[in-house]
CSV table of C-alpha atoms and ligand atoms in Angstrom, one decimal:
chain,number,residue,atom,x,y,z
A,1391,MET,CA,17.1,48.0,26.1
A,1392,ASN,CA,13.3,46.8,25.8
A,1393,SER,CA,12.3,43.7,24.3
A,1394,ASN,CA,11.3,45.3,20.8
A,1395,GLU,CA,14.8,47.0,20.6
A,1396,LEU,CA,16.7,43.8,21.8
A,1397,TRP,CA,14.9,41.8,19.2
A,1398,LYS,CA,15.5,44.1,16.5
A,1399,THR,CA,19.1,44.3,16.8
A,1400,VAL,CA,19.2,40.6,17.2
A,1401,LEU,CA,17.5,40.3,13.8
A,1402,GLY,CA,19.7,43.0,12.6
A,1403,GLU,CA,22.7,40.6,13.4
A,1404,ILE,CA,21.2,37.8,12.1
A,1405,GLU,CA,20.0,39.2,9.0
A,1406,LEU,CA,23.7,39.5,8.0
A,1407,GLN,CA,24.4,35.9,8.6
A,1408,ILE,CA,21.7,34.1,6.4
A,1409,SER,CA,20.4,34.7,3.0
A,1410,ARG,CA,17.7,37.5,2.3
A,1411,PRO,CA,15.0,35.0,1.1
A,1412,ASN,CA,15.5,32.8,4.2
A,1413,PHE,CA,15.4,36.1,6.5
A,1414,LEU,CA,12.4,37.4,4.9
A,1415,THR,CA,10.6,33.8,4.8
A,1416,TRP,CA,11.5,32.8,8.5
A,1417,LEU,CA,12.2,35.8,10.6
A,1418,LYS,CA,10.5,39.1,9.3
A,1419,GLN,CA,7.5,38.2,11.1
A,1420,SER,CA,9.1,36.9,14.3
A,1421,GLN,CA,8.9,38.8,17.7
A,1422,LEU,CA,10.3,38.5,21.3
A,1423,VAL,CA,7.3,37.8,23.0
A,1424,ASP,CA,8.7,37.6,26.6
A,1425,LYS,CA,12.2,38.0,28.2
A,1426,ASN,CA,11.7,38.5,31.9
A,1427,ASP,CA,11.3,35.2,32.5
A,1428,LYS,CA,12.8,34.2,36.0
A,1429,ASN,CA,14.7,31.2,34.6
A,1430,GLY,CA,16.2,33.5,31.6
A,1431,VAL,CA,14.2,31.9,29.0
A,1432,ALA,CA,13.6,34.2,26.0
A,1433,LEU,CA,10.2,33.2,24.3
A,1434,ILE,CA,10.3,33.8,20.9
A,1435,GLY,CA,7.0,33.9,18.9
A,1436,LEU,CA,6.7,32.7,14.9
A,1437,PRO,CA,3.4,33.0,13.0
A,1438,ASN,CA,2.8,29.5,12.2
A,1439,HIS,CA,4.0,25.8,13.2
A,1440,PHE,CA,6.2,25.7,10.0
A,1441,ALA,CA,8.0,28.6,10.8
A,1442,LYS,CA,8.6,27.6,14.5
A,1443,ASP,CA,9.5,24.4,13.8
A,1444,TRP,CA,12.1,25.5,11.1
A,1445,VAL,CA,13.5,28.3,13.1
A,1446,LYS,CA,14.2,26.1,16.2
A,1447,THR,CA,15.8,23.6,14.1
A,1448,ARG,CA,18.2,26.0,12.1
A,1449,TYR,CA,18.7,29.0,13.7
A,1450,HIS,CA,18.4,28.2,17.3
A,1451,LYS,CA,22.2,28.7,17.6
A,1452,LEU,CA,22.4,32.0,16.0
A,1453,ILE,CA,19.2,33.4,17.8
A,1454,LEU,CA,20.6,32.2,21.4
A,1455,GLY,CA,24.2,33.3,20.9
A,1456,SER,CA,22.9,37.0,19.3
A,1457,LEU,CA,20.5,37.3,22.5
A,1458,ARG,CA,23.1,36.3,25.1
A,1459,ASN,CA,25.7,38.3,23.7
A,1460,LEU,CA,23.0,41.3,24.0
A,1461,ASP,CA,21.5,40.5,27.3
A,1462,GLY,CA,23.4,38.6,29.8
A,1463,ALA,CA,20.1,37.6,31.7
A,1464,VAL,CA,18.9,35.5,28.8
A,1465,LYS,CA,19.9,31.5,29.4
A,1466,SER,CA,18.0,30.0,26.9
A,1467,VAL,CA,15.3,30.4,24.2
A,1468,ASP,CA,12.0,28.9,23.6
A,1469,TYR,CA,9.5,29.1,20.5
A,1470,VAL,CA,5.8,29.5,20.5
A,1471,VAL,CA,3.4,30.1,17.6
A,1472,VAL,CA,1.7,33.5,18.0
A,1473,ASN,CA,-1.5,34.1,15.8
A,1474,SER,CA,-4.6,35.9,15.8
A,1475,GLN,CA,-6.2,33.5,18.1
A,1476,ASN,CA,-3.7,33.2,20.9
A,1477,ALA,CA,-1.8,36.4,21.1
A,1478,GLU,CA,-4.0,38.0,23.4
A,1479,ALA,CA,-4.1,35.1,25.9
A,1480,LEU,CA,-0.2,34.5,25.4
A,1481,LYS,CA,0.3,38.5,26.4
A,1482,LYS,CA,-2.0,38.3,29.5
A,1483,ARG,CA,-0.4,34.7,30.6
A,1484,VAL,CA,3.2,36.5,30.1
A,1485,ARG,CA,2.1,39.4,32.2
A,1486,LYS,CA,0.7,37.2,34.6
A,1487,SER,CA,3.4,34.8,35.5
A,1488,GLN,CA,6.7,36.3,35.0
A,1489,GLY,CA,7.8,33.1,36.4
A,1490,GLY,CA,8.3,31.6,33.1
A,1491,PRO,CA,5.4,31.2,31.0
A,1492,LYS,CA,4.6,27.3,30.1
A,1493,VAL,CA,2.8,27.9,26.9
A,1494,SER,CA,2.3,24.6,25.3
A,1495,VAL,CA,2.2,24.1,21.6
A,1496,ARG,CA,0.9,21.1,19.9
A,1497,PRO,CA,4.0,19.3,18.6
A,1498,GLN,CA,3.7,18.4,14.9
A,1499,GLU,CA,5.0,15.0,15.0
A,1500,PRO,CA,4.1,12.7,11.8
A,1501,LEU,CA,1.3,10.6,12.4
A,1502,LEU,CA,2.1,7.3,13.6
A,1503,GLU,CA,-0.6,5.4,11.8
A,1504,LEU,CA,0.9,6.8,8.7
A,1505,ARG,CA,4.3,5.5,8.7
A,1506,VAL,CA,5.1,3.1,5.3
A,1507,ASP,CA,5.2,-0.5,6.9
A,1508,PRO,CA,8.5,-1.6,6.5
A,1509,LYS,CA,7.6,-5.2,5.9
A,1510,THR,CA,4.9,-4.7,3.3
A,1511,ASN,CA,6.1,-1.2,1.9
A,1512,LEU,CA,2.5,-0.4,2.0
A,1513,ASN,CA,1.7,3.5,3.1
A,1514,PRO,CA,-1.4,3.4,5.0
A,1515,ARG,CA,-2.2,6.8,3.9
A,1516,TYR,CA,-3.8,5.2,0.6
A,1517,ALA,CA,-7.1,3.7,1.6
A,1518,LEU,CA,-10.1,2.7,-0.1
A,1519,ASP,CA,-12.1,5.0,2.0
A,1520,SER,CA,-10.3,7.7,0.8
A,1521,PHE,CA,-10.4,6.9,-2.9
A,1522,ILE,CA,-13.4,8.6,-4.5
A,1523,VAL,CA,-15.0,6.4,-7.3
A,1524,GLY,CA,-16.3,7.9,-10.6
A,1525,SER,CA,-17.1,6.8,-14.2
A,1526,SER,CA,-13.2,7.0,-14.9
A,1527,ASN,CA,-12.2,4.4,-12.4
A,1528,GLU,CA,-15.3,2.4,-11.3
A,1529,LEU,CA,-14.3,-0.7,-13.4
A,1530,ALA,CA,-10.8,-0.7,-11.7
A,1531,TYR,CA,-12.3,-0.2,-8.5
A,1532,ALA,CA,-14.9,-3.2,-8.8
A,1533,ALA,CA,-11.9,-5.4,-9.7
A,1534,VAL,CA,-9.8,-4.3,-6.8
A,1535,GLN,CA,-13.0,-5.3,-4.8
A,1536,ALA,CA,-13.0,-8.4,-6.5
A,1537,VAL,CA,-9.7,-9.3,-5.9
A,1538,ILE,CA,-10.1,-8.6,-2.0
A,1539,ASP,CA,-12.9,-11.0,-2.2
A,1540,ASP,CA,-11.2,-13.7,-3.6
A,1541,VAL,CA,-7.2,-13.0,-3.5
A,1542,GLY,CA,-5.3,-15.0,-6.1
A,1543,THR,CA,-8.0,-16.9,-8.1
A,1544,LYS,CA,-10.4,-14.7,-9.8
A,1545,TYR,CA,-8.5,-11.8,-11.6
A,1546,ASN,CA,-5.0,-12.8,-11.6
A,1547,PRO,CA,-2.9,-11.1,-12.5
A,1548,LEU,CA,-5.1,-7.6,-12.2
A,1549,PHE,CA,-3.3,-5.0,-14.6
A,1550,LEU,CA,-4.4,-1.4,-14.0
A,1551,TYR,CA,-3.2,1.1,-16.3
A,1552,GLY,CA,-3.7,4.8,-17.2
A,1553,GLY,CA,-1.8,8.3,-17.3
A,1554,VAL,CA,0.0,9.8,-14.8
A,1555,GLY,CA,-1.6,11.2,-11.5
A,1556,LEU,CA,-4.8,9.2,-12.0
A,1557,GLY,CA,-4.9,7.1,-8.8
A,1558,LYS,CA,-2.9,4.0,-10.1
A,1559,THR,CA,-0.6,4.0,-6.8
A,1560,HIS,CA,-3.3,4.9,-4.7
A,1561,LEU,CA,-5.6,2.0,-5.7
A,1562,ILE,CA,-3.2,-0.7,-5.8
A,1563,GLN,CA,-1.7,0.3,-2.3
A,1564,ALA,CA,-5.2,0.8,-1.1
A,1565,ALA,CA,-5.6,-2.9,-2.2
A,1566,GLY,CA,-2.6,-4.3,-0.3
A,1567,ASN,CA,-3.8,-2.6,2.8
A,1568,ALA,CA,-7.5,-3.8,2.5
A,1569,ILE,CA,-6.1,-7.3,2.2
A,1570,GLN,CA,-4.1,-7.0,4.7
A,1571,LYS,CA,-6.6,-6.1,7.1
A,1572,LYS,CA,-9.3,-8.5,6.0
A,1573,TYR,CA,-7.0,-11.5,6.3
A,1574,SER,CA,-4.9,-10.0,9.2
A,1575,LYS,CA,-1.4,-11.6,9.1
A,1576,LYS,CA,-2.2,-14.7,7.3
A,1577,VAL,CA,-1.5,-13.0,4.0
A,1578,ARG,CA,1.9,-11.7,3.3
A,1579,VAL,CA,1.8,-8.7,1.0
A,1580,LEU,CA,4.6,-6.9,-0.8
A,1581,TYR,CA,4.3,-3.7,-2.6
A,1582,VAL,CA,7.4,-2.3,-5.0
A,1583,THR,CA,7.9,-0.4,-7.7
A,1584,SER,CA,9.4,-2.1,-10.7
A,1585,GLU,CA,12.3,0.0,-10.4
A,1586,LYS,CA,13.1,-1.2,-6.8
A,1587,PHE,CA,12.5,-4.8,-8.2
A,1588,ILE,CA,15.2,-4.0,-10.7
A,1589,ASN,CA,17.7,-2.6,-8.6
A,1590,ASP,CA,17.3,-5.7,-6.0
A,1591,VAL,CA,17.9,-8.0,-9.0
A,1592,VAL,CA,20.9,-5.9,-9.9
A,1593,TRP,CA,22.2,-5.9,-6.5
A,1594,ALA,CA,21.8,-9.5,-5.7
A,1595,LEU,CA,23.6,-10.7,-9.1
A,1596,ARG,CA,26.5,-8.4,-8.1
A,1597,ASN,CA,26.5,-9.6,-4.5
A,1598,ARG,CA,25.8,-13.0,-5.2
A,1599,ARG,CA,22.5,-12.9,-3.1
A,1600,MET,CA,20.0,-14.2,-5.7
A,1601,ASP,CA,18.5,-16.5,-3.1
A,1602,ASP,CA,17.6,-13.5,-1.0
A,1603,VAL,CA,15.7,-12.0,-3.6
A,1604,LYS,CA,14.1,-15.1,-4.7
A,1605,SER,CA,12.1,-15.7,-1.4
A,1606,LYS,CA,11.8,-11.9,-0.8
A,1607,TYR,CA,9.5,-12.0,-4.1
A,1608,ARG,CA,8.5,-15.7,-4.1
A,1609,ASP,CA,7.1,-16.1,-0.4
A,1610,VAL,CA,4.2,-13.9,-0.6
A,1611,ASP,CA,0.6,-14.4,-1.0
A,1612,LEU,CA,0.2,-10.7,-2.8
A,1613,LEU,CA,2.8,-9.1,-4.9
A,1614,ILE,CA,2.1,-5.4,-6.1
A,1615,ILE,CA,4.1,-4.3,-8.6
A,1616,ASP,CA,3.7,-0.6,-9.5
A,1617,ASP,CA,5.0,1.1,-12.8
A,1618,ILE,CA,5.7,-2.1,-14.4
A,1619,GLN,CA,6.1,-0.7,-17.5
A,1620,PHE,CA,9.8,0.1,-16.6
A,1621,ILE,CA,10.5,-3.7,-16.0
A,1622,GLY,CA,11.5,-4.1,-20.0
A,1623,GLY,CA,14.6,-3.8,-21.6
A,1624,LYS,CA,17.0,-5.8,-19.1
A,1625,ALA,CA,17.0,-9.5,-20.0
A,1626,ALA,CA,18.4,-10.8,-16.4
A,1627,THR,CA,15.8,-8.5,-14.8
A,1628,GLU,CA,12.9,-9.5,-16.9
A,1629,GLN,CA,13.9,-13.3,-16.7
A,1630,GLU,CA,13.8,-13.1,-13.1
A,1631,PHE,CA,10.5,-11.3,-13.0
A,1632,PHE,CA,9.1,-14.1,-15.5
A,1633,TYR,CA,10.1,-17.0,-13.1
A,1634,THR,CA,8.8,-15.0,-10.0
A,1635,PHE,CA,5.3,-14.2,-11.9
A,1636,ASN,CA,5.1,-18.2,-12.8
A,1637,THR,CA,6.1,-19.2,-9.4
A,1638,LEU,CA,3.5,-16.9,-7.9
A,1639,HIS,CA,0.7,-17.7,-10.6
A,1640,GLU,CA,1.0,-21.3,-10.2
A,1641,HIS,CA,0.5,-21.4,-6.4
A,1642,ASN,CA,-2.6,-19.1,-6.8
A,1643,LYS,CA,-0.7,-16.1,-5.4
A,1644,GLN,CA,-2.4,-13.0,-6.3
A,1645,ILE,CA,-0.2,-10.3,-8.6
A,1646,ILE,CA,-1.5,-6.7,-9.1
A,1647,MET,CA,0.4,-4.5,-11.5
A,1648,SER,CA,0.0,-0.8,-12.7
A,1649,SER,CA,1.3,0.5,-15.8
A,1650,ASP,CA,1.2,3.9,-17.4
A,1651,ARG,CA,0.0,1.8,-20.7
A,1652,PRO,CA,-1.4,-1.3,-21.4
A,1653,PRO,CA,1.0,-4.5,-21.9
A,1654,ALA,CA,0.6,-4.3,-25.9
A,1655,ALA,CA,2.3,-0.9,-25.8
A,1656,ILE,CA,5.2,-1.5,-23.6
A,1657,PRO,CA,7.7,-1.9,-26.3
A,1658,THR,CA,10.6,-3.3,-24.5
A,1659,LEU,CA,8.5,-6.1,-22.9
A,1660,GLU,CA,9.0,-9.5,-23.9
A,1661,GLU,CA,6.5,-11.6,-25.5
A,1662,ARG,CA,6.3,-14.2,-23.0
A,1663,LEU,CA,5.6,-11.6,-20.4
A,1664,ARG,CA,3.2,-9.9,-22.3
A,1665,SER,CA,1.2,-12.9,-23.0
A,1666,ARG,CA,1.2,-13.8,-19.3
A,1667,PHE,CA,-0.1,-9.9,-18.2
A,1668,GLU,CA,-2.9,-10.3,-21.1
A,1669,GLY,CA,-3.8,-13.9,-19.4
A,1670,GLY,CA,-5.4,-12.2,-16.5
A,1671,MET,CA,-7.7,-8.8,-16.1
A,1672,ILE,CA,-6.6,-5.5,-18.0
A,1673,ILE,CA,-8.4,-2.5,-17.0
A,1674,ASP,CA,-7.6,1.1,-17.9
A,1675,ILE,CA,-8.2,4.2,-15.3
A,1676,SER,CA,-9.0,7.3,-17.6
A,1677,TYR,CA,-9.6,11.1,-16.8
A,1678,PRO,CA,-11.9,11.8,-14.1
A,1679,ASP,CA,-14.9,14.2,-15.2
A,1680,TYR,CA,-15.7,17.4,-13.5
A,1681,GLU,CA,-18.0,16.0,-10.7
A,1682,MET,CA,-15.5,13.6,-9.6
A,1683,ARG,CA,-12.6,16.2,-9.6
A,1684,LEU,CA,-14.8,18.5,-7.5
A,1685,ALA,CA,-15.6,15.5,-5.1
A,1686,ILE,CA,-11.7,14.8,-4.9
A,1687,LEU,CA,-11.2,18.2,-3.9
A,1688,ARG,CA,-14.0,18.5,-1.1
A,1689,ALA,CA,-13.0,15.1,0.1
A,1690,LYS,CA,-9.4,16.7,0.8
A,1691,VAL,CA,-10.7,20.1,2.2
A,1692,ASP,CA,-12.6,18.0,4.6
A,1693,GLN,CA,-9.6,16.6,6.1
A,1694,GLN,CA,-7.9,19.7,6.7
A,1695,GLU,CA,-10.4,22.1,8.6
A,1696,VAL,CA,-9.9,24.9,6.3
A,1697,VAL,CA,-12.4,27.2,4.8
A,1698,LEU,CA,-12.0,28.6,1.5
A,1699,GLU,CA,-14.1,31.2,-0.5
A,1700,ASP,CA,-17.0,30.0,-2.4
A,1701,GLY,CA,-16.2,29.0,-5.9
A,1702,ILE,CA,-12.6,28.5,-5.2
A,1703,LEU,CA,-13.0,24.5,-5.4
A,1704,GLU,CA,-15.4,24.6,-8.6
A,1705,HIS,CA,-12.6,26.7,-10.1
A,1706,VAL,CA,-9.7,24.6,-9.5
A,1707,ALA,CA,-12.1,21.5,-10.7
A,1708,LEU,CA,-12.8,23.5,-13.9
A,1709,LYS,CA,-9.2,24.5,-14.9
A,1710,ILE,CA,-7.3,21.2,-14.0
A,1711,GLN,CA,-8.7,18.4,-15.8
A,1712,ASN,CA,-6.1,15.6,-16.5
A,1713,ASN,CA,-4.1,15.0,-13.4
A,1714,ILE,CA,-5.3,14.3,-9.8
A,1715,ARG,CA,-1.9,14.9,-8.4
A,1716,GLU,CA,-1.9,18.3,-10.1
A,1717,LEU,CA,-5.5,19.0,-8.6
A,1718,GLU,CA,-4.2,18.2,-5.1
A,1719,GLY,CA,-1.0,20.3,-5.8
A,1720,VAL,CA,-3.1,23.3,-6.7
A,1721,LEU,CA,-5.3,22.5,-3.8
A,1722,ASN,CA,-2.2,22.3,-1.4
A,1723,LYS,CA,-0.6,25.4,-2.5
A,1724,VAL,CA,-4.2,27.3,-2.4
A,1725,ILE,CA,-4.3,26.0,1.4
A,1726,PHE,CA,-0.6,27.0,1.8
A,1727,TYR,CA,-1.0,30.8,0.8
A,1728,GLN,CA,-4.2,31.2,3.0
A,1729,GLN,CA,-2.9,29.6,6.0
A,1730,TYR,CA,0.6,30.2,5.9
A,1731,LYS,CA,0.8,33.6,4.3
A,1732,GLY,CA,-2.8,34.5,5.5
A,1733,GLU,CA,-3.8,35.5,2.2
A,1734,LYS,CA,-7.3,35.4,1.1
A,1735,VAL,CA,-7.4,33.4,-2.1
A,1736,THR,CA,-9.2,34.4,-4.9
A,1737,THR,CA,-9.9,32.7,-8.2
A,1738,ARG,CA,-7.3,35.0,-9.8
A,1739,LYS,CA,-4.7,34.0,-7.5
A,1740,VAL,CA,-5.9,30.5,-8.1
A,1741,ASP,CA,-5.0,30.9,-11.7
A,1742,GLU,CA,-1.4,32.4,-10.9
A,1743,ILE,CA,-0.9,29.1,-8.2
A,1744,ILE,CA,-2.3,26.8,-11.6
A,1745,GLN,CA,0.5,28.5,-13.8
A,1746,GLU,CA,3.1,27.8,-11.0
A,1747,VAL,CA,2.2,24.2,-10.5
A,1748,THR,CA,1.7,23.2,-13.8
A,1749,ASN,CA,4.8,25.2,-15.2
A,1750,VAL,CA,7.4,23.9,-13.0
A,1751,VAL,CA,8.8,21.7,-15.5
A,1752,SER,CA,8.5,24.1,-18.7
A,1753,LYS,CA,10.5,26.8,-17.0
A,1754,ASN,CA,13.8,25.1,-18.1
A,1755,ILE,CA,14.9,24.9,-14.3
A,1756,THR,CA,18.4,23.3,-14.4
A,1757,VAL,CA,20.3,21.0,-12.2
A,1758,GLN,CA,22.3,24.4,-11.0
A,1759,ASP,CA,19.2,26.2,-10.1
A,1760,VAL,CA,18.0,23.0,-8.0
A,1761,LEU,CA,21.7,23.0,-6.4
A,1762,LYS,CA,21.6,26.6,-5.6
A,1763,THR,CA,18.1,26.9,-4.4
A,1764,VAL,CA,18.5,24.0,-2.1
A,1765,ALA,CA,21.5,25.0,-0.8
A,1766,ASP,CA,20.6,28.8,0.0
A,1767,PHE,CA,17.2,27.3,1.4
A,1768,PHE,CA,19.3,25.3,4.0
A,1769,ASP,CA,22.1,27.8,4.4
A,1770,VAL,CA,24.6,25.5,3.1
A,1771,SER,CA,27.1,25.5,0.4
A,1772,PRO,CA,26.2,23.7,-3.1
A,1773,GLN,CA,29.6,22.0,-2.7
A,1774,GLU,CA,28.8,20.6,0.8
A,1775,LEU,CA,26.0,19.0,-1.0
A,1776,SER,CA,28.4,17.1,-3.3
A,1777,ASP,CA,30.9,16.2,-0.6
A,1778,ARG,CA,31.0,13.2,1.5
A,1779,SER,CA,29.8,14.6,4.7
A,1780,ARG,CA,27.5,12.4,6.7
A,1781,LYS,CA,26.4,15.3,8.8
A,1782,LYS,CA,22.8,15.4,9.6
A,1783,GLU,CA,22.7,19.2,8.9
A,1784,ILE,CA,23.7,18.2,5.1
A,1785,VAL,CA,22.2,14.8,4.4
A,1786,GLU,CA,19.0,16.0,4.7
A,1787,PRO,CA,19.2,19.0,2.2
A,1788,ARG,CA,21.3,16.4,0.1
A,1789,GLN,CA,18.5,13.9,-0.1
A,1790,VAL,CA,15.9,16.8,-0.8
A,1791,CYS,CA,18.1,17.9,-3.6
A,1792,MET,CA,18.0,14.4,-5.2
A,1793,TYR,CA,14.3,14.4,-4.7
A,1794,LEU,CA,13.9,17.5,-6.7
A,1795,MET,CA,16.1,16.6,-9.5
A,1796,ARG,CA,14.0,13.7,-10.0
A,1797,ASP,CA,10.5,15.2,-9.3
A,1798,VAL,CA,11.3,18.3,-10.9
A,1799,LEU,CA,13.8,17.7,-13.6
A,1800,ASN,CA,12.9,14.0,-14.3
A,1801,LEU,CA,16.8,13.0,-14.2
A,1802,SER,CA,17.6,9.6,-14.1
A,1803,TYR,CA,19.0,8.1,-10.9
A,1804,PRO,CA,22.7,7.8,-12.2
A,1805,HIS,CA,22.6,11.2,-13.6
A,1806,ILE,CA,21.6,12.6,-10.0
A,1807,GLY,CA,24.1,10.4,-8.1
A,1808,GLU,CA,26.9,11.9,-10.7
A,1809,ARG,CA,25.8,15.5,-10.3
A,1810,LEU,CA,26.0,14.9,-6.6
A,1811,GLY,CA,29.6,13.9,-5.8
A,1812,LYS,CA,29.4,10.7,-7.9
A,1813,ARG,CA,27.5,8.8,-5.8
A,1814,ASP,CA,26.1,5.5,-6.7
A,1815,HIS,CA,22.5,5.8,-8.6
A,1816,THR,CA,21.2,3.6,-5.5
A,1817,THR,CA,21.8,6.5,-3.1
A,1818,ALA,CA,19.9,8.6,-5.4
A,1819,ILE,CA,16.9,6.1,-5.4
A,1820,HIS,CA,17.0,5.6,-1.7
A,1821,ALA,CA,17.0,9.3,-1.2
A,1822,TYR,CA,14.0,9.9,-3.5
A,1823,GLU,CA,12.0,7.0,-2.1
A,1824,LYS,CA,12.7,8.4,1.4
A,1825,ILE,CA,11.7,11.9,0.5
A,1826,SER,CA,8.4,11.0,-1.2
A,1827,ARG,CA,7.3,8.6,1.5
A,1828,GLU,CA,8.1,11.5,4.1
A,1829,VAL,CA,6.3,14.2,2.0
A,1830,SER,CA,3.0,12.5,2.5
A,1831,GLN,CA,3.2,12.0,6.0
A,1832,ASN,CA,5.2,14.9,7.4
A,1833,PRO,CA,3.2,18.4,6.8
A,1834,GLN,CA,6.4,20.4,7.7
A,1835,LEU,CA,8.5,18.5,5.0
A,1836,ASN,CA,5.8,19.0,2.5
A,1837,GLN,CA,5.7,22.7,3.3
A,1838,ARG,CA,9.5,23.3,2.9
A,1839,ILE,CA,9.2,21.4,-0.5
A,1840,THR,CA,6.7,23.8,-1.4
A,1841,LEU,CA,8.5,26.9,-0.4
A,1842,ILE,CA,11.8,25.5,-2.3
A,1843,LYS,CA,9.8,24.8,-5.5
A,1844,ASP,CA,8.4,28.3,-5.2
A,1845,ARG,CA,11.7,29.8,-5.1
A,1846,LEU,CA,12.7,27.5,-7.8
A,1847,GLN,CA,10.0,28.8,-9.9
A,1848,LYS,CA,11.0,32.4,-9.2
A,1849,ALA,CA,14.8,31.8,-9.5
B,507,ADP,P1,-0.5,7.6,-10.2
B,507,ADP,O1,0.2,6.3,-9.3
B,507,ADP,O2,-1.8,7.1,-11.4
B,507,ADP,O3,0.5,8.3,-11.1
B,507,ADP,P2,-1.3,8.6,-7.5
B,507,ADP,O4,-2.2,7.0,-7.2
B,507,ADP,O5,-0.1,8.6,-7.2
B,507,ADP,O6,-1.4,8.3,-9.2
B,507,ADP,O7,-2.4,9.6,-7.3
B,507,ADP,C1,-1.9,10.9,-7.1
B,507,ADP,C2,-2.5,11.5,-6.3
B,507,ADP,O8,-3.8,11.7,-6.5
B,507,ADP,C3,-2.6,10.8,-5.0
B,507,ADP,O9,-2.2,11.9,-3.8
B,507,ADP,C4,-4.0,10.3,-4.7
B,507,ADP,O10,-4.1,9.7,-3.5
B,507,ADP,C5,-4.6,10.9,-5.3
B,507,ADP,N1,-5.6,10.4,-6.2
B,507,ADP,C6,-5.8,9.6,-7.3
B,507,ADP,N2,-6.8,9.0,-7.6
B,507,ADP,C7,-7.9,9.6,-6.7
B,507,ADP,C8,-9.3,9.3,-6.1
B,507,ADP,N3,-9.9,8.5,-7.0
B,507,ADP,N4,-9.6,9.9,-5.1
B,507,ADP,C9,-8.9,10.4,-4.2
B,507,ADP,N5,-7.8,10.7,-4.5
B,507,ADP,C10,-7.1,10.0,-5.7
B,508,MG,MG1,1.9,5.9,-9.5
């Protein structure tokens, strides 16, 4: 059997064991680059890093088993990316050295410097340098600059508000990063979402560990609380927040908050907290204009070494007006189509992509759809996602499932926990936060989530 026939047979066997969409996505374009290696290494070629990484982690056993069955000379399997740039070189190399091609491929580890700092909870991805300033956010940006120059005394608290996806999290985290850098270790910074704060307080009350929580939040020089609008409505947490706020404020410690609306419009917020918030600086971030949207897209493209057809960015900037996250989402998908699928993206295709990105929620995707799509994607059963198993092969899919239930369906954490094997809501929060963090740092995971969302769309 020659390489081609051998590989066809292997694929035929594997096709029967994994789902159809997975087979088409990951293995259809695979090839057996070399099997005559004297060490018995069969070299499998995949069209890109995503496929390579995925096939290696999920299908390695299947491939190795099947190859060995069919060809006793094969001892192990290695993987390589084959694309138009390296295909020829690779062939020559294989021909020349039948003694084992040492084709080195750049591993796609998440960049070290992009890890969230466990002490401060800040994500270094959010930098002031990458924050594009325009008329919609220049006041907020200036206020942040003033706070960086004069921590704790000038605008305290600083309260930024604005709609979803307009850059609040980016700006307040960037403030934290800049302050850390400017004052080095002398300034203790802590970033949390208000949900995390609530969670900590509830946990502390339950476990009689209030002192831990008090020192966590009060022994800092800068406390950044994201999405403060969720703080209202629970007496115990609001009270704790009130005391924390006062303690910090009295000692000239800086507080920065973000919210989706001004303090006066948070219905559940206690009067005494509202007046505290209003005692500082309140600034809104509004919708970016066309020029700014285009500038954001250009900046993102510059970071990524991609070449897009003329007019594509203008088209995206024109169509997506109210949400920078959507702007990025569409751009990511455009880049994904071009790089992963090798399609030339036209403005027509962009319109389709916009439809897909903006319609994810409105398509009435159900909990069942998410469970099934995630299970299929990872080749596990929906039941396994709910079971107690702590196996690595199950834990990641389960966390992705929780993440999508939040991200796509907007379900509450208790509800998500309940649907996935009656787990505690804290497990769901942890999963959501973990995956959100990783998505921004790990391009492989990001692409997987994009693919799953794509399948949900078409489910
Ligand atoms: P919010 O917290 O207001 O919902 P985010 O801060 O999460 O919004 O922003 C959504 C996405 O848009 C993030 O990836 C962020 O980096 C990006 N973004 C928002 N505003 C800007 C900006 N002015 N310049 C560059 N990127 C931005
Ligand atoms: Mg945010």
